[in-house]
XYZ file of C-alpha atoms in Angstrom:
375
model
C 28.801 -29.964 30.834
C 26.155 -28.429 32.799
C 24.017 -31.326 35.205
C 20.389 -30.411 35.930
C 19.549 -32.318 39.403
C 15.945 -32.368 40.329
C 15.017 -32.718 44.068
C 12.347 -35.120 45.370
C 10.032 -32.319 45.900
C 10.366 -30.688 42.480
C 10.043 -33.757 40.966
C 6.412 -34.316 43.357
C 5.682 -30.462 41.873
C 6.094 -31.387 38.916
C 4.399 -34.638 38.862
C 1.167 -32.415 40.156
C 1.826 -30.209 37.877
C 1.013 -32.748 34.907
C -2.054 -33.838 36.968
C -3.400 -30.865 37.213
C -2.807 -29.398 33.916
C -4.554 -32.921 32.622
C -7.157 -32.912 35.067
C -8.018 -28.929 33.384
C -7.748 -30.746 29.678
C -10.148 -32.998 31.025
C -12.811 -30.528 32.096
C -11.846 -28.755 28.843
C -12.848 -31.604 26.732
C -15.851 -31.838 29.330
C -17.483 -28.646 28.913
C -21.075 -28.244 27.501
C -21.798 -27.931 24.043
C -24.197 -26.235 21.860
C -25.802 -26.401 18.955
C -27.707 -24.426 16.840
C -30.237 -25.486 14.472
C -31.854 -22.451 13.078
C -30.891 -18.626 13.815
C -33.508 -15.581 12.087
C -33.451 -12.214 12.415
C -36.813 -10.551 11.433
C -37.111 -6.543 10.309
C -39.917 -4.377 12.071
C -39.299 -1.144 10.807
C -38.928 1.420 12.254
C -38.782 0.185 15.388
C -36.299 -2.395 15.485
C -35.425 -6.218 14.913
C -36.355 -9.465 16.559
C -33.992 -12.921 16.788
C -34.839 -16.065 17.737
C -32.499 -18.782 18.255
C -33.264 -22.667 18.628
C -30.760 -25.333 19.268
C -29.569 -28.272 21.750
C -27.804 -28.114 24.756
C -26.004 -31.064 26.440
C -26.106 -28.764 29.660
C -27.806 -26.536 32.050
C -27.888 -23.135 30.390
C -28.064 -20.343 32.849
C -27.797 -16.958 29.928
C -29.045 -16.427 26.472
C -27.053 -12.967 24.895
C -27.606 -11.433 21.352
C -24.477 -9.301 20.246
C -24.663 -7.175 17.572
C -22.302 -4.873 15.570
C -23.258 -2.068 13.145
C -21.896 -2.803 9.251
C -17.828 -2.870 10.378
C -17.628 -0.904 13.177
C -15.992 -2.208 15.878
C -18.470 -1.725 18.964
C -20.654 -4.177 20.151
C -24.323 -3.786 21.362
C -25.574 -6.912 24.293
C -28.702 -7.666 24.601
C -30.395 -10.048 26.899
C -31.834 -12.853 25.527
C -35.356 -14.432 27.234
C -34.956 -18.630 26.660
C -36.568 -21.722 27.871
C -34.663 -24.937 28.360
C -36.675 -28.104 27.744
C -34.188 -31.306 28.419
C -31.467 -30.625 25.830
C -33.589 -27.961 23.681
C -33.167 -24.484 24.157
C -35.308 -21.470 22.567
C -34.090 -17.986 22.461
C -35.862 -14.741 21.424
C -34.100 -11.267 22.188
C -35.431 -7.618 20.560
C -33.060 -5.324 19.497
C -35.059 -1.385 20.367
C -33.583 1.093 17.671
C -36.073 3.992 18.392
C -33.976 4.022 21.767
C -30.601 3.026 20.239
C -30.649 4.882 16.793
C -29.307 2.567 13.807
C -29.742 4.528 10.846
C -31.405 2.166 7.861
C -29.781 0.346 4.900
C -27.329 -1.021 6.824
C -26.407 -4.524 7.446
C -25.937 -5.441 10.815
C -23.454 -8.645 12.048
C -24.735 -10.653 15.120
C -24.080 -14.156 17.070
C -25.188 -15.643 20.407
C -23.521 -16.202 23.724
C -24.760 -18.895 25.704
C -23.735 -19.761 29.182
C -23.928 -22.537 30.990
C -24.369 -23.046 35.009
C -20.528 -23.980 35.069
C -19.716 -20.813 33.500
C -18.442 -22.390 30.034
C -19.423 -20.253 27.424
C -20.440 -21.084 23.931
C -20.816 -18.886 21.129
C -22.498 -19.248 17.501
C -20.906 -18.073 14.188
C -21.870 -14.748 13.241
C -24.166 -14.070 10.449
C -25.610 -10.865 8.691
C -29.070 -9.525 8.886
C -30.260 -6.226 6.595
C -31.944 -3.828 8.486
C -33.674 -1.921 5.756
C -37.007 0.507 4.901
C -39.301 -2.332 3.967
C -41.986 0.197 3.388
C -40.606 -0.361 -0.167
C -40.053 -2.276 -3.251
C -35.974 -1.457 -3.660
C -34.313 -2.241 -6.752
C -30.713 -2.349 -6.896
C -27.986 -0.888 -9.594
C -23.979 -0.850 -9.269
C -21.351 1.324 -9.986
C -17.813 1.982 -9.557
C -17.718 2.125 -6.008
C -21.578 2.537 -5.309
C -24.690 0.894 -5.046
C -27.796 2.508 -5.611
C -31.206 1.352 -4.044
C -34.221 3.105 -5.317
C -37.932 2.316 -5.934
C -40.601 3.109 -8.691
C -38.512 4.610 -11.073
C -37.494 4.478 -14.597
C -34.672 2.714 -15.455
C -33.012 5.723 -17.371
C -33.143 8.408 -14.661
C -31.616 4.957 -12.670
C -28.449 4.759 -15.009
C -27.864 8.722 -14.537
C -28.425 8.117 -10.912
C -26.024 5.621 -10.999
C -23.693 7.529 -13.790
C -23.315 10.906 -11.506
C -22.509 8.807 -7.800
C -20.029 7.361 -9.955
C -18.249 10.044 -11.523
C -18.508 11.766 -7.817
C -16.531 8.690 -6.214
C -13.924 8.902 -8.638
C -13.323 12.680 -9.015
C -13.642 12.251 -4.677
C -11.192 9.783 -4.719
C -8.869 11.560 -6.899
C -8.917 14.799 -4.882
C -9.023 12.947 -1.364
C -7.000 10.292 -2.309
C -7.856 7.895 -0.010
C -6.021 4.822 0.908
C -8.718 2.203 1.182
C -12.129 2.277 0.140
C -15.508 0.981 0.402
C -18.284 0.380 -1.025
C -20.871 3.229 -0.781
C -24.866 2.560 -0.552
C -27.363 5.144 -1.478
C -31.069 5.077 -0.948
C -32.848 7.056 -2.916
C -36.435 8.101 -1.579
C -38.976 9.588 -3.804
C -40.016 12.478 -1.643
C -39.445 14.149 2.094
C -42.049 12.138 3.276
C -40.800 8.642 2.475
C -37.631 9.716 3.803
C -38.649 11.247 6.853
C -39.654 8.349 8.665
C -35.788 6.704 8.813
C -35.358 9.795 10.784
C -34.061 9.529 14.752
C -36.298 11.714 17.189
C -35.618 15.550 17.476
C -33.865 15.549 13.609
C -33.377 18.824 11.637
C -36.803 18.734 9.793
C -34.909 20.712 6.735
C -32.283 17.891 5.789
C -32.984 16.860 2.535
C -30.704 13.267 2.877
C -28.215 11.871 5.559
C -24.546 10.716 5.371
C -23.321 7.800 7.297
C -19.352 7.788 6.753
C -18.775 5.153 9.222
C -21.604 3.060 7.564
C -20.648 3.638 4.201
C -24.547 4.699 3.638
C -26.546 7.785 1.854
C -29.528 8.422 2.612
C -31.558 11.124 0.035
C -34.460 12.231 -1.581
C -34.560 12.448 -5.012
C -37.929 13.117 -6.646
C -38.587 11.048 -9.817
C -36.723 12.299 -13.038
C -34.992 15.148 -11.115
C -31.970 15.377 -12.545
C -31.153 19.024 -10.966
C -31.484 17.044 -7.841
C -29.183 14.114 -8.534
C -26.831 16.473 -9.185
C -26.954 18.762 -6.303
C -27.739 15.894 -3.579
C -25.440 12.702 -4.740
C -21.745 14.207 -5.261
C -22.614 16.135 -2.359
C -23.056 13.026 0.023
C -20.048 10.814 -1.585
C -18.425 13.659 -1.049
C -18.905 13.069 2.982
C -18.153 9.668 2.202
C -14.583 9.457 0.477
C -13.408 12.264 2.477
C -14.096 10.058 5.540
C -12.544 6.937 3.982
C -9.727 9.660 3.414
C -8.919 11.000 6.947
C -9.973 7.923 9.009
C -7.982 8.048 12.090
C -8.174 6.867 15.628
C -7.817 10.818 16.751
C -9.985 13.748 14.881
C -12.230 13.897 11.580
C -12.717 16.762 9.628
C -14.488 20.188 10.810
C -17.930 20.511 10.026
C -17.085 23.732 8.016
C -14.633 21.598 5.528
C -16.379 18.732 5.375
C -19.660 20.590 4.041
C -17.455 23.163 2.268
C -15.914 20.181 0.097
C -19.151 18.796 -0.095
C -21.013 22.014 -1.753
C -18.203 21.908 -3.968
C -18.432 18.742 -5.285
C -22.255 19.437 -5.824
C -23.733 20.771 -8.853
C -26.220 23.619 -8.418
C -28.293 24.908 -5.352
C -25.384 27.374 -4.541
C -26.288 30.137 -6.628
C -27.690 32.467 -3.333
C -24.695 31.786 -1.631
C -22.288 34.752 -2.752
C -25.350 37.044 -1.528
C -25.684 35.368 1.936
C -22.353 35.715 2.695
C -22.186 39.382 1.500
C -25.051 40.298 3.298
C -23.514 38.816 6.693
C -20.493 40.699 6.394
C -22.510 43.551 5.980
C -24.465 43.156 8.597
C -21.456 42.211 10.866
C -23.154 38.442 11.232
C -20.428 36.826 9.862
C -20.191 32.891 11.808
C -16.775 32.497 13.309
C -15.130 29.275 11.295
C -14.319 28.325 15.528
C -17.971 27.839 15.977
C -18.267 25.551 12.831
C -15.574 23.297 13.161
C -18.107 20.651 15.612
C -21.567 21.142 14.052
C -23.870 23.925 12.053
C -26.352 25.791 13.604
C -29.532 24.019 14.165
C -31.658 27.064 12.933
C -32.274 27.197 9.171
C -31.704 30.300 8.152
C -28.496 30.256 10.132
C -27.272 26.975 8.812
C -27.910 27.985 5.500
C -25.503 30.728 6.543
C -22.969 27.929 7.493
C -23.485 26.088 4.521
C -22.614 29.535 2.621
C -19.458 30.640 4.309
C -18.280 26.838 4.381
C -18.475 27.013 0.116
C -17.174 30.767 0.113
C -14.267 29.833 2.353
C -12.733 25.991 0.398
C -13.316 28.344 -2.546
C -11.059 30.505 -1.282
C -8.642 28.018 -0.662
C -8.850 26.336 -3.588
C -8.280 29.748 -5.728
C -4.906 30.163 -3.027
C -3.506 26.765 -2.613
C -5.462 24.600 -5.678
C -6.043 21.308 -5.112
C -2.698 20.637 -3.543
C -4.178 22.580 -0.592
C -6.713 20.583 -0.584
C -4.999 17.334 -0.883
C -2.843 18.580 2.194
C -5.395 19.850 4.378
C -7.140 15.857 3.778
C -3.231 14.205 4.679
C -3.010 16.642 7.450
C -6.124 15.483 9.481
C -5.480 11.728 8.021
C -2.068 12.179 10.340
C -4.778 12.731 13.696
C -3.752 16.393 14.143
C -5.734 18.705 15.706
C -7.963 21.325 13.457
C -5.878 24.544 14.517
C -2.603 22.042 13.606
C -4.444 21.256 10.121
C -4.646 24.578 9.174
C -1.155 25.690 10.170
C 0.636 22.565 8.827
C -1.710 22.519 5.411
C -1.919 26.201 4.522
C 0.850 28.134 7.501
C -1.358 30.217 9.379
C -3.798 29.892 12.000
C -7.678 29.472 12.117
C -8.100 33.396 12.577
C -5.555 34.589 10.030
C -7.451 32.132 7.270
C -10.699 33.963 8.012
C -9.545 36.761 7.999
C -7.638 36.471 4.394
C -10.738 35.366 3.396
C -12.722 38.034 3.994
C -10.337 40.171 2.929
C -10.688 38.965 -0.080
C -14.317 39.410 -0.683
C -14.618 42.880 1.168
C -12.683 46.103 1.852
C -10.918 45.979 4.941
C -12.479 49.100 6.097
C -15.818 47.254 6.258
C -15.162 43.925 8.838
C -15.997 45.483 11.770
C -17.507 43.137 14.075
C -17.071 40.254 11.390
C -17.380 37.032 13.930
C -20.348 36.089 15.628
């Protein structure tokens, strides 16, 4: 049998021990409170939003902090709150700037309040949600398998085919992609360029005709009332970005900018028709836009990102006529496993970056004719 012995001095340790850890209890159990009785967010589009906070205090507060989140991404934005402090009442207001810190609309942004007090205690308040949405309009909602669609002024049949097509996109995307999760997707529809260009950040590319958020699950397009050639070419197009994303979400790489808006075109239905010729032409002219160069972002020139745009929808073609959808399929598991893009294309299809571009021009052209073929 084993005999624990404690000393006179250990047992004095521990007998301060207890104190103290009772003593911190104590404090613990002491430390300010706070409570809130009313909590708003408040919309000024497009500039940004304004909270105010109200509440009681059974201490000196010293801080007032708004933190705010984006939809579900992780990161957090701070933003110092001014207050007053009148005996145990304490008023808050804080404005959150998003012509300096972008935050593209229709989202739905997740927020609480830190308050600290003079002894450094900390209190915080549950979070809650606040839309931050385009309230230059009247939106109406409609739902789907995997969408929502938010739209204004239009009739309720060209809604249902709105709502119809982003559906049938999501699941033929899913089925290609095949995802492992997914979310839902929310589009906002705008009746012209000009409603839509004011969600725009500062210095945009004045051609884009809508916006994909992948990480925000949004769409943002214009589709003119009763357009049905452009509900067609603009929606599968965008939940195309947006499965693929939900697809190859990892903490290490996302798709080049070539695949992504090669898929994309793809998955669209019309506006491609001058692409065979634009591609033709660059080869001919030696022009042809190295698939190195579009792996980060397209050229911010339009006629040469229409040029990116073509060779992106000439080149998944390709693939897709070599390798099917399989290809496809493995090219989507191969960046959902974080590799890099040159890894992607060897693992997915066994060759390099080079040798696919050049097997696909080979295939359009005579190979007596690619001289000076990459830009």
């Amino acid at each position: 049998m084993r005999i624990f012995r404690l000393s006179w001095v250990s047992l004095s340790l521990l007998c301060s021990l207890w104190a103290a850890n009772g003593f911190q209890a104590n404090m613990a159990l002491a430390a300010p409170t706070f409570t809130a009785s009313d909590s708003t967010a408040t919309a000024d589009f497009p500039t940004g939003m304004s909270f105010a906070l109200a509440g009681t205090a059974d201490g000196t507060v010293t801080d007032v902090e708004l933190v705010y989140k984006e939809a579900n991404l992780d990161i957090l934005e701070l933003v110092t709150a001014t207050f007053t402090q009148d005996g145990d009442q304490i008023a808050a207001q804080a404005d959150a700037d998003f012509t300096i810190n972008f935050l593209p609309v229709g989202i739905d942004l997740t927020y609480h309040w830190v308050v600290t007090f003079d002894d450094e205690s900390i209190v915080e308040t549950d979070p809650q949600i606040a839309p931050w949405i385009d309230d230059r309009f009247d939106w109406q909602l409609a739902e789907g398998e995997g969408v929502q669609i938010y739209s204004y002024g239009r009739d309720q049949d060209f809604v249902d085919f709105m709502v119809a097509t982003s559906e049938q996109a999501f699941q033929d995307m899913v089925a290609l992609y095949q995802p492992e999760k997914t979310f839902p997707i929310k589009i906002w529809a705008y009746a012209s360029g000009k409603d839509y260009a004011g969600t725009l950040a500062t210095n945009s590319q004045e051609w884009s005709a809508g916006s994909a958020y992948p990480d925000l699950q949004v769409i943002q397009a214009v589709i003119p009332d009763g357009s049905e050639s452009e509900v067609l070419r603009v929606l599968p197009h965008e939940v195309s970005h947006q499965v693929l994303h939900m697809a190859t979400m990892n903490p290490f790489n996302s798709p080049a900018t070539w695949i992504d808006e090669g898929l994309a075109t793809h998955a669209q239905q019309g506006g491609t028709d001058d692409y065979p010729g634009i591609v033709s032409d660059a080869i001919d002219d030696g022009e042809i836009l190295s698939l190195r160069s579009l792996i980060s972002a397209f050229p911010y020139d339009p006629t040469l990102a229409r040029q990116a745009y073509a060779q992106s929808y000439s080149v998944v073609g390709f693939i897709k006529d070599q390798w099917g959808d399989e290809g496809i399929l493995a090219i989507v598991l191969a960046y959902r496993d974080g590799n890099s893009h040159e890894d992607v294309i060897q693992i997915a299809l066994g060759m390099s970056i080079e040798e696919l571009q050049d097997a696909w021009i080979a295939s359009l052209t005579d190979s007596s004719s690619l001289s000076g073929r990459a830009a």
